[in-house]
Coordinates of C-alpha atoms and ligand atoms in Angstrom, one line a residue:
M89 CA 109.0 140.5 127.1
R90 CA 107.5 141.5 124.1
I91 CA 110.6 141.3 122.3
L92 CA 111.1 137.9 123.7
R93 CA 108.3 136.6 122.4
N94 CA 107.2 138.6 119.6
T95 CA 110.6 138.9 118.0
F96 CA 112.5 135.6 119.2
K97 CA 109.4 133.8 119.2
L98 CA 110.7 132.1 122.8
K99 CA 107.7 132.0 125.8
S100 CA 110.4 132.8 128.9
F101 CA 114.0 133.3 129.7
R102 CA 116.5 130.7 130.8
S103 CA 118.5 131.3 133.9
N104 CA 120.6 134.7 134.0
Q105 CA 119.0 136.3 130.7
L106 CA 117.3 138.3 132.6
E107 CA 119.7 139.2 135.1
A108 CA 122.2 140.0 132.0
I109 CA 120.1 142.0 129.6
N110 CA 119.0 144.3 132.3
A111 CA 122.3 144.8 133.9
T112 CA 123.6 146.0 130.0
L113 CA 120.6 148.1 130.0
S114 CA 121.3 149.8 133.0
G115 CA 125.0 150.7 131.2
H116 CA 127.0 148.2 133.8
D117 CA 129.9 146.0 132.2
V118 CA 128.6 142.5 131.9
F119 CA 130.3 139.0 132.5
V120 CA 128.4 136.1 131.0
L121 CA 129.3 132.6 132.0
M122 CA 126.9 130.2 130.6
P123 CA 127.8 126.1 129.4
T124 CA 127.6 126.1 125.7
G125 CA 124.4 126.3 124.2
G126 CA 123.1 127.7 127.1
G127 CA 122.0 130.7 125.5
K128 CA 124.7 133.1 125.5
S129 CA 123.5 135.3 122.3
L130 CA 120.3 136.2 123.6
C131 CA 121.8 138.3 126.3
Y132 CA 123.2 141.2 124.0
Q133 CA 120.8 140.2 120.9
L134 CA 117.6 141.2 122.9
P135 CA 118.8 144.3 124.5
A136 CA 120.2 145.7 121.2
L137 CA 116.5 145.6 120.1
C138 CA 115.6 147.7 123.3
T139 CA 116.6 151.3 121.9
S140 CA 113.6 153.4 123.6
G141 CA 114.2 156.1 126.3
M142 CA 117.7 156.0 127.7
T143 CA 119.6 153.2 125.9
R144 CA 119.7 154.2 122.1
G145 CA 122.5 153.0 119.5
I146 CA 124.2 149.9 117.9
T147 CA 125.5 147.1 119.8
I148 CA 129.0 146.4 118.4
V149 CA 128.9 142.6 118.8
I150 CA 132.5 140.9 118.4
S151 CA 133.0 137.5 117.5
P152 CA 135.9 135.5 116.0
L153 CA 134.5 133.6 113.4
K154 CA 133.1 134.4 110.3
A155 CA 130.7 131.0 110.2
L156 CA 129.9 132.0 113.7
M157 CA 128.9 135.6 112.3
S158 CA 127.2 134.7 109.7
D159 CA 125.3 131.8 111.2
Q160 CA 123.7 134.5 113.8
V161 CA 123.3 137.3 110.9
F162 CA 121.2 134.8 109.3
H163 CA 119.6 133.7 111.9
L164 CA 118.7 137.6 113.0
Q165 CA 117.8 138.5 109.6
G166 CA 115.2 135.7 109.4
L167 CA 113.5 137.2 112.8
G168 CA 113.4 140.3 110.9
V169 CA 116.6 141.8 113.0
D170 CA 118.1 144.8 111.2
V171 CA 121.5 143.6 111.5
V172 CA 124.5 144.4 109.2
S173 CA 128.3 143.0 109.3
Y174 CA 132.0 143.4 108.7
S175 CA 134.2 140.5 107.7
G176 CA 137.4 140.0 106.0
D177 CA 135.5 137.8 103.9
N178 CA 133.2 140.5 103.0
D179 CA 133.6 141.8 99.7
M180 CA 134.1 145.3 98.8
S181 CA 130.0 146.2 98.0
T182 CA 129.2 144.5 100.7
N183 CA 130.8 146.3 103.1
S184 CA 130.4 149.5 101.6
T185 CA 126.6 149.0 101.9
T186 CA 127.2 147.8 105.7
N187 CA 129.4 151.1 105.9
S188 CA 126.7 153.7 104.3
R189 CA 123.8 152.3 106.5
L190 CA 126.2 152.7 109.9
R191 CA 126.6 156.5 108.0
S192 CA 122.7 157.0 107.4
S193 CA 119.9 158.0 109.7
T194 CA 118.5 154.8 109.7
K195 CA 121.0 152.6 111.3
P196 CA 120.9 148.8 112.4
A197 CA 120.5 147.8 116.0
I198 CA 123.3 145.3 115.6
L199 CA 126.8 145.1 113.8
Y200 CA 128.7 141.9 114.0
T201 CA 132.8 142.3 113.0
T202 CA 136.1 140.4 113.8
P203 CA 138.6 141.6 116.4
E204 CA 140.8 142.0 112.5
K205 CA 138.2 144.6 111.0
L206 CA 138.5 146.5 114.3
K207 CA 142.4 146.6 114.3
H208 CA 143.2 147.1 110.6
S209 CA 140.1 149.1 108.6
Q210 CA 140.8 152.6 109.0
I211 CA 137.1 152.9 107.7
A212 CA 135.8 150.9 110.6
Q213 CA 137.7 152.6 112.9
S214 CA 136.4 156.3 111.9
I215 CA 132.8 155.3 111.9
L216 CA 133.2 154.1 115.4
R217 CA 134.7 156.9 116.6
Q218 CA 131.7 159.0 114.9
L219 CA 129.2 156.3 116.2
W220 CA 130.6 157.5 120.0
E221 CA 131.3 160.7 119.5
T222 CA 127.4 161.0 118.9
K223 CA 126.9 158.8 121.8
Q224 CA 125.7 156.1 119.4
L225 CA 127.6 153.4 121.0
A226 CA 125.2 151.5 122.8
R227 CA 127.4 148.3 124.1
F228 CA 130.5 146.7 122.7
V229 CA 129.9 143.2 123.4
V230 CA 132.6 140.0 123.2
D231 CA 131.5 137.2 122.6
E232 CA 133.9 133.9 122.9
A233 CA 135.7 136.0 125.5
H234 CA 138.1 133.4 126.5
C235 CA 140.0 134.0 123.1
I236 CA 141.5 137.0 125.1
S237 CA 143.4 134.8 127.3
S238 CA 146.4 132.9 126.7
W239 CA 145.3 130.2 129.1
G240 CA 142.5 129.7 126.8
R241 CA 141.9 127.0 124.2
Q242 CA 141.6 129.3 121.5
F243 CA 143.6 132.1 122.2
R244 CA 143.8 135.0 119.9
Q245 CA 146.9 137.4 119.1
T246 CA 144.2 139.9 117.5
Y247 CA 141.3 139.5 120.8
Q248 CA 144.7 140.7 122.6
D249 CA 143.9 144.3 121.0
L250 CA 140.4 144.4 122.6
D251 CA 142.4 145.6 125.8
Q252 CA 141.9 149.4 123.5
L253 CA 138.4 149.3 123.3
R254 CA 137.6 151.0 127.2
V255 CA 140.4 153.3 126.6
D256 CA 139.6 154.3 122.9
Y257 CA 135.9 154.7 123.6
P258 CA 135.2 155.1 127.2
G259 CA 132.1 155.2 129.0
V260 CA 130.3 152.5 126.4
P261 CA 129.3 149.4 128.8
I262 CA 130.6 146.1 127.7
M263 CA 129.3 142.8 127.8
A264 CA 131.6 139.3 127.9
L265 CA 130.8 136.1 127.2
T266 CA 132.2 132.7 127.5
A267 CA 131.6 129.1 128.3
T268 CA 135.3 128.5 129.6
A269 CA 135.0 128.6 133.2
K270 CA 138.8 128.4 134.6
K271 CA 139.4 131.2 137.0
V272 CA 142.9 132.1 135.4
V273 CA 140.7 132.8 131.6
I274 CA 138.1 134.7 133.5
N275 CA 140.3 137.0 135.1
D276 CA 142.1 137.8 132.6
I277 CA 139.1 138.6 130.5
I278 CA 138.1 141.1 133.2
T279 CA 141.3 142.9 134.1
K280 CA 142.1 142.9 130.1
L281 CA 138.6 144.3 128.8
G282 CA 139.0 146.6 132.0
M283 CA 135.6 145.7 133.5
T284 CA 136.6 146.4 137.1
G285 CA 133.1 146.4 139.4
C286 CA 131.4 144.5 136.4
V287 CA 127.9 142.5 136.7
S288 CA 129.2 139.0 136.7
L289 CA 126.4 136.2 136.1
T290 CA 127.5 132.4 136.9
S291 CA 125.5 129.6 135.5
P292 CA 125.4 126.5 136.6
F293 CA 127.1 124.3 134.5
N294 CA 125.8 120.3 135.1
R295 CA 124.1 119.0 131.9
P296 CA 121.6 116.7 133.1
N297 CA 120.6 115.1 130.3
L298 CA 124.3 113.7 129.2
Q299 CA 125.3 110.5 130.1
Y300 CA 129.1 110.0 130.6
R301 CA 131.1 107.2 129.6
V302 CA 134.2 106.2 129.5
V303 CA 135.8 102.5 127.7
P304 CA 138.5 101.1 127.0
K305 CA 139.4 101.6 123.8
P306 CA 139.8 98.5 121.4
S307 CA 142.6 97.2 119.4
A308 CA 143.2 98.8 116.4
K309 CA 141.6 95.8 114.7
T310 CA 138.5 95.8 116.2
F311 CA 137.9 99.2 117.5
L312 CA 136.4 100.8 114.3
S313 CA 133.6 97.9 113.9
E314 CA 133.0 98.1 117.7
M315 CA 132.6 101.6 117.5
S316 CA 130.5 101.7 114.8
T317 CA 128.0 98.6 116.2
W318 CA 127.4 100.8 119.2
I319 CA 125.8 103.3 116.9
H320 CA 123.9 101.4 114.9
R321 CA 122.7 99.6 118.1
N322 CA 122.4 102.5 120.6
H323 CA 122.2 105.6 117.8
P324 CA 120.5 104.3 114.7
N325 CA 119.7 107.2 111.9
E326 CA 120.6 110.0 114.5
S327 CA 123.0 112.7 114.6
G328 CA 126.6 112.6 116.1
V329 CA 130.1 114.0 116.2
I330 CA 133.1 112.0 116.3
Y331 CA 136.1 113.6 117.8
C332 CA 139.4 112.8 117.0
F333 CA 142.9 114.3 117.1
S334 CA 144.4 114.5 114.0
R335 CA 143.1 115.8 110.5
N336 CA 144.2 111.9 108.8
N337 CA 142.9 110.0 111.4
C338 CA 139.3 112.2 110.8
E339 CA 139.4 111.1 107.3
Q340 CA 140.6 108.1 107.5
V341 CA 137.9 107.1 110.5
A342 CA 134.9 108.7 108.4
R343 CA 136.3 106.9 105.1
E344 CA 136.0 103.4 106.8
L345 CA 132.7 104.1 108.8
R346 CA 131.6 104.8 105.9
E347 CA 132.7 102.2 103.5
K348 CA 132.8 99.2 105.7
H349 CA 130.2 99.9 108.7
G350 CA 127.0 101.4 106.5
L351 CA 127.0 105.0 108.3
K352 CA 126.7 108.1 106.6
T353 CA 129.8 110.3 107.3
D354 CA 131.8 113.1 106.2
F355 CA 134.9 114.8 108.2
Y356 CA 135.8 118.1 109.3
H357 CA 139.3 119.7 110.2
A358 CA 141.3 122.8 109.8
G359 CA 143.1 122.1 106.7
M360 CA 140.0 121.8 104.4
S361 CA 138.9 124.7 102.3
V362 CA 136.2 127.2 103.6
P363 CA 133.9 125.9 100.9
E364 CA 134.4 122.3 102.3
K365 CA 134.1 123.2 105.7
E366 CA 130.9 124.9 104.8
G367 CA 129.8 122.1 102.5
A368 CA 130.2 119.4 105.6
Q369 CA 128.9 121.3 108.1
S370 CA 125.6 122.1 106.1
A371 CA 125.1 118.9 105.1
W372 CA 125.4 117.3 108.7
Q373 CA 123.2 120.5 110.0
R374 CA 120.3 119.6 107.1
G375 CA 121.0 115.6 108.8
D376 CA 122.3 114.5 105.3
V377 CA 125.2 112.9 106.8
H378 CA 124.7 111.9 110.2
I379 CA 127.9 111.6 111.8
I380 CA 131.1 114.1 111.9
V381 CA 134.3 113.4 112.2
A382 CA 136.3 116.2 113.2
T383 CA 139.2 117.6 115.0
V384 CA 138.8 120.0 117.8
A385 CA 138.3 122.6 114.7
F386 CA 135.0 121.7 114.5
G387 CA 132.2 123.3 117.0
M388 CA 133.0 126.4 118.4
G389 CA 129.2 128.4 117.7
I390 CA 127.6 125.2 116.0
D391 CA 124.0 125.2 117.2
K392 CA 122.5 121.8 116.4
A393 CA 120.1 120.6 118.6
N394 CA 119.6 117.1 118.5
V395 CA 122.9 115.2 118.4
R396 CA 122.4 112.0 120.1
F397 CA 125.9 111.8 120.7
V398 CA 129.4 112.6 120.8
I399 CA 132.3 109.9 120.7
H400 CA 135.9 110.8 121.8
H401 CA 137.8 108.1 119.5
T402 CA 141.3 109.8 121.2
L403 CA 141.4 111.5 124.9
P404 CA 141.0 115.3 124.5
K405 CA 143.6 117.4 125.1
D406 CA 142.0 118.9 128.6
L407 CA 139.0 118.6 130.4
D408 CA 138.2 122.1 129.3
G409 CA 138.0 120.8 125.6
Y410 CA 135.9 117.6 126.9
Y411 CA 133.6 119.5 128.5
Q412 CA 132.9 122.0 125.4
E413 CA 132.9 119.1 122.8
T414 CA 130.0 116.8 125.2
G415 CA 128.3 119.7 125.2
R416 CA 127.2 120.3 121.5
A417 CA 125.3 116.6 122.7
G418 CA 121.7 117.3 123.7
R419 CA 121.3 120.7 123.7
D420 CA 117.7 120.6 123.2
G421 CA 117.4 119.1 126.4
K422 CA 116.9 115.3 125.2
P423 CA 119.2 112.3 126.4
A424 CA 122.0 112.0 124.7
D425 CA 125.6 109.8 125.1
C426 CA 129.0 111.2 125.6
L427 CA 131.6 108.1 125.2
M428 CA 135.4 108.2 125.5
Y429 CA 137.4 105.5 124.6
Y430 CA 140.1 105.4 126.4
T431 CA 143.8 104.2 126.6
F432 CA 147.3 105.3 128.1
A433 CA 148.8 104.6 124.7
D434 CA 147.0 107.3 123.4
V435 CA 148.5 110.0 126.8
K436 CA 151.8 109.1 125.5
K437 CA 151.1 109.7 121.8
L438 CA 149.6 113.3 122.6
E439 CA 152.8 113.9 125.0
K440 CA 155.1 113.1 122.5
L441 CA 153.4 115.8 119.6
I442 CA 153.7 118.3 122.6
D443 CA 157.2 117.8 123.0
K444 CA 157.3 118.2 118.9
D445 CA 155.3 121.2 119.1
D446 CA 152.7 119.2 116.6
L447 CA 149.6 120.8 118.5
E448 CA 147.6 122.8 116.2
S449 CA 149.4 126.2 117.2
S450 CA 151.1 128.8 115.3
V451 CA 153.7 129.9 117.6
P452 CA 155.6 127.4 119.3
P453 CA 155.1 126.7 122.8
S454 CA 157.4 127.3 125.5
R455 CA 158.4 125.1 128.0
E456 CA 156.3 126.4 130.7
E457 CA 153.3 126.1 128.1
K458 CA 154.4 122.8 127.3
A459 CA 154.1 121.8 131.2
R460 CA 151.3 122.6 131.3
Q461 CA 149.8 121.4 128.3
K462 CA 150.7 118.2 129.6
E463 CA 149.5 118.8 132.8
Q464 CA 146.1 119.0 131.6
L465 CA 146.4 116.1 129.8
H466 CA 147.7 114.5 132.9
E467 CA 144.1 115.9 134.5
V468 CA 142.1 114.5 131.1
M469 CA 144.0 111.0 132.1
R470 CA 143.2 111.1 135.8
Y471 CA 139.6 111.6 134.8
A472 CA 139.7 108.8 132.4
S473 CA 141.1 106.1 134.3
N474 CA 139.4 107.2 137.1
I475 CA 136.7 104.3 137.6
T476 CA 135.0 105.2 141.2
D477 CA 134.5 108.9 141.6
C478 CA 131.1 109.9 139.5
R479 CA 132.4 111.7 136.3
R480 CA 129.9 114.5 136.8
C481 CA 131.6 115.4 140.1
Y482 CA 134.9 115.3 138.8
V483 CA 134.3 117.7 135.5
L484 CA 132.3 119.9 137.2
G485 CA 134.9 120.2 140.3
Y486 CA 137.9 121.2 137.6
F487 CA 135.7 124.0 136.8
G488 CA 135.3 124.7 140.7
E489 CA 131.6 124.0 141.5
K490 CA 130.9 121.7 143.9
F491 CA 128.4 118.9 142.8
D492 CA 126.4 116.4 144.8
R493 CA 127.3 113.0 143.7
R494 CA 123.4 111.7 144.2
Q495 CA 122.6 114.3 141.8
C496 CA 124.4 112.8 139.1
R497 CA 121.1 109.6 139.2
N498 CA 123.3 107.2 137.5
G499 CA 123.8 109.6 134.4
C500 CA 127.7 108.6 134.4
D501 CA 129.3 105.0 133.8
N502 CA 130.7 105.5 137.6
C503 CA 127.8 105.8 139.3
V504 CA 125.7 103.4 137.7
E505 CA 128.5 100.7 138.1
N506 CA 129.6 101.4 142.0
Q507 CA 126.4 101.0 142.6
G508 CA 127.5 97.8 144.7
S509 CA 130.1 99.8 146.3
I510 CA 131.3 100.2 149.5
E511 CA 133.2 103.2 151.8
E512 CA 136.2 103.4 153.4
D513 CA 137.5 105.8 155.7
M514 CA 141.2 106.6 154.5
T515 CA 142.2 108.6 156.8
E516 CA 145.2 106.8 158.7
A517 CA 146.7 105.6 155.2
A518 CA 146.6 109.5 154.5
I519 CA 148.4 110.3 157.3
N520 CA 151.0 108.0 156.7
I521 CA 151.7 108.9 153.2
I522 CA 151.7 112.4 154.5
Q523 CA 154.1 111.2 157.0
L524 CA 156.2 108.8 154.4
V525 CA 156.4 112.5 152.5
Q526 CA 157.9 114.3 155.1
S527 CA 160.1 111.5 156.1
A528 CA 161.9 111.4 152.8
R529 CA 162.6 115.1 152.7
K530 CA 164.0 114.9 155.7
S531 CA 166.4 112.2 154.4
N532 CA 167.0 114.5 151.4
F533 CA 165.3 112.2 149.1
D534 CA 163.5 113.7 145.7
M535 CA 160.3 111.2 145.6
T536 CA 158.5 111.1 142.4
E537 CA 155.0 110.4 142.9
S538 CA 155.0 106.9 141.6
D539 CA 158.2 106.1 144.1
C540 CA 155.9 107.6 146.7
R541 CA 152.8 104.7 146.2
D542 CA 155.6 102.2 145.8
A543 CA 156.8 103.1 148.9
F544 CA 154.1 103.3 150.4
R545 CA 152.5 100.1 149.7
G546 CA 156.3 98.6 150.5
A547 CA 157.0 97.2 147.2
E548 CA 159.9 94.6 147.1
T549 CA 161.8 96.6 143.4
K550 CA 165.1 97.1 142.9
A551 CA 164.4 100.7 142.4
M552 CA 163.0 100.8 146.1
R553 CA 166.0 99.3 147.3
N554 CA 168.7 101.3 145.4
K555 CA 167.0 104.2 146.0
G556 CA 167.2 103.2 149.9
Y557 CA 163.2 103.7 150.0
D558 CA 163.3 100.5 152.1
R559 CA 164.7 101.8 154.8
L560 CA 162.5 105.4 155.5
P561 CA 160.3 104.6 158.8
L562 CA 156.9 104.3 157.0
Y563 CA 157.8 101.7 154.1
G564 CA 155.1 99.5 153.9
A565 CA 153.0 101.1 155.8
G566 CA 150.1 100.9 152.9
K567 CA 150.8 96.8 152.4
G568 CA 147.2 95.2 151.3
I569 CA 146.1 98.2 149.7
D570 CA 144.9 98.7 146.2
R571 CA 147.2 100.1 144.0
A572 CA 144.6 102.3 142.8
V573 CA 142.9 103.2 145.7
T574 CA 146.5 104.6 146.7
E575 CA 146.8 106.6 143.8
R576 CA 143.4 108.0 144.4
T577 CA 144.7 109.0 147.7
V578 CA 147.4 110.6 146.6
Q579 CA 145.8 112.8 144.4
H580 CA 143.9 113.9 146.6
L581 CA 146.5 115.4 149.0
L582 CA 148.1 117.1 145.9
G583 CA 144.6 118.2 144.5
N584 CA 143.8 119.4 148.1
S585 CA 147.1 121.5 148.3
I586 CA 148.2 119.1 151.5
L587 CA 151.0 117.8 148.9
D588 CA 152.7 119.9 146.6
T589 CA 154.9 119.1 143.8
Y590 CA 158.1 120.9 142.9
D591 CA 160.5 120.6 139.7
I592 CA 164.2 119.4 139.5
T593 CA 165.5 119.4 135.7
N594 CA 168.3 117.2 135.3
G595 CA 172.0 117.8 133.4
A596 CA 170.4 116.2 130.3
G597 CA 167.8 118.6 130.3
W598 CA 164.9 116.7 131.8
T599 CA 162.4 118.2 134.2
N600 CA 161.5 115.4 136.4
A601 CA 158.4 116.8 139.5
Y602 CA 158.3 115.3 142.9
I603 CA 156.3 115.5 146.4
K604 CA 156.8 117.2 148.9
V605 CA 154.3 118.6 152.0
C606 CA 153.1 122.2 151.3
A607 CA 154.6 124.3 152.9
L608 CA 151.4 125.5 155.3
H609 CA 151.1 122.1 155.9
E610 CA 154.4 120.8 157.2
S611 CA 153.2 120.5 160.7
L612 CA 151.3 117.0 161.2
R613 CA 149.1 118.4 163.4
I614 CA 148.0 120.6 160.7
C615 CA 147.8 117.9 157.8
V616 CA 145.6 115.9 160.2
F617 CA 143.3 118.4 161.6
M618 CA 142.9 119.7 158.4
L619 CA 142.1 116.1 157.3
S620 CA 139.4 115.8 160.2
C621 CA 137.7 118.8 158.9
L622 CA 137.2 118.0 155.6
G623 CA 136.5 114.4 156.1
W624 CA 137.2 114.1 152.3
F625 CA 138.9 110.8 152.9
I626 CA 135.8 108.4 151.9
S627 CA 137.4 106.1 149.2
R628 CA 134.6 104.1 147.3
R629 CA 135.9 100.9 146.3
R630 CA 134.4 98.3 144.6
I631 CA 133.5 95.0 146.3
D632 CA 134.3 93.0 143.1
G633 CA 137.6 95.1 143.2
E634 CA 138.1 94.8 139.6
S635 CA 138.4 97.3 137.5
K636 CA 137.1 97.5 134.3
G637 CA 140.3 97.5 132.3
H638 CA 142.0 100.5 132.7
D639 CA 145.0 98.9 134.1
D640 CA 146.7 99.0 130.8
G641 CA 149.6 100.9 132.6
A642 CA 148.3 104.5 133.7
Q643 CA 150.0 104.0 136.9
E644 CA 153.3 104.0 135.1
A645 CA 152.6 107.5 134.2
P646 CA 155.2 110.2 134.5
F647 CA 154.4 113.4 137.0
Ligands
ADP727 P1 125.1 129.9 123.7 O1 126.1 130.8 122.9 O2 125.7 129.9 124.9 O3 126.7 128.4 122.8 P2 123.3 130.3 122.2 O4 122.5 131.7 122.1 O5 123.8 129.9 120.5 O6 124.1 129.3 122.7 O7 121.7 129.5 122.3 C1 121.7 128.3 122.1 C2 120.5 127.3 121.7 O8 119.3 128.1 122.6 C3 120.1 128.3 120.3 O9 119.1 127.7 119.7 C4 118.8 129.3 121.3 O10 117.9 129.5 120.1 C5 118.2 128.7 122.5 N1 117.2 129.3 123.5 C6 118.3 130.3 123.8 N2 117.4 130.9 124.8 C7 116.3 130.7 124.8 C8 115.1 130.2 126.0 N3 114.6 131.6 126.5 N4 114.3 129.6 125.8 C9 114.3 128.6 124.8 N5 115.6 128.7 123.7 C10 116.5 129.4 124.0
MG728 MG1 127.3 131.1 121.4
ZN729 ZN1 127.9 110.0 138.2

């Protein structure tokens, strides 16, 4: 507490910080999952300064980005903390000062380094070895630990090699921190770092001060003027970020907003030189520039408290990214807006890019990787085109967190606009769909999701007749049920593993996904039992029955 107040000038701990600090000081491995802006840094910076009694030695912090590192070093030095850093870009003289500090009798409390330096520098390795032999390694900290997992969005080859830490320096506690809550990624982190039996701390992901909204993307002609009107009206002279999906896009949007619409903008993307990027970022941090128009390259470790809005000019590639990117708004706890412009055309555009290997990655993705990227994109599409379910429930559900819709407190467009909605029990429809899928399998039909919806609703199309779906016993059982409601019901069945998909690749090399009843639930009685137990087949429908204009072909999406 003394260090918290005197050194960090903070009053109290946030959730899980004290737990993480105590666990690492007791010598445990610790895994910390906290949303962006949750305060992960303090979990290792503070214990690094507790060097009395049992714990002593240096805390080694491994961080993926130079910019991230220098920010933190600068901040800590400002607080009077004895900290040194290694990075690829440090000139020889700084590195040799760092080296001699590490060898001296008055050692710094914290060393920041990149995984590259650990891997490639003989001197760094021999210094670490010496520290280990003299029991002066307090702990290893792996920040942004999701970079270790190829399932993560920011996979880094050199992070992989951190699996050697446990082997090379046995007995040194490890702390891994991330904001990525995907189960596969977490498992990867823990196994790769060898942290079996670690203390695992997870913080709630809900960000109550963020208002989520998805609006149909206007036509190119009026898009930027509509966007700027929204900004001028809701956030005049306030800080914001606009995420675009390509570098060109960023530059062009920034220019047009500046020149035609009187907004103070700059852009940021991976194609810029380091000084250019730093210039743009610091002008924005200072408030000289209000809005930064960026690709996803912008953001990891950005610490600006008063970002009042984050706009997605194009839908993000996955919900993980969406959560991280919107999470940069409102870190000060005051209200902030997250606005996504959505059109199905953008989904198609991103799909083409996935097929062309154009998404910024160094190694061309494998086939499975592409399929995975598409599935993640479709998840965003479902999120964006869904006009009924609470957006918070949806995003938090994606991270495996059950969230009570009432707690959204009108914090998303769907909650605001669905106040006049009615609830319908869709159990019967769900059972009919299951039986339809079963009967299709019995007749050896490979049925796509969209065929299933059409058959259920008894669409009188040529395709239905040609494929023979109109002869299935439950064809048309859902006549009169809204298209979107049908889609959501099928989605629920898929999402809860009552229905499942399987792939078939045809002679031309195209892979299509078809649906079947999940093997576990082949007996209809079990399905019905599941449905009645879970009781989640309540569907909301707006009384006016109108969609907000998302009806731009999303239903035709390939699954
Ligand atoms: P993360 O790494 O989880 O994204 P940071 O460690 O960068 O988050 O912290 C985000 C912000 O929260 C920083 O401005 C930090 O000073 C602030 N912060 C962290 N812990 C506390 C605390 N206990 N009380 C108040 N502010 C805090
Ligand atoms: Mg951080
Ligand atoms: Zn909501």
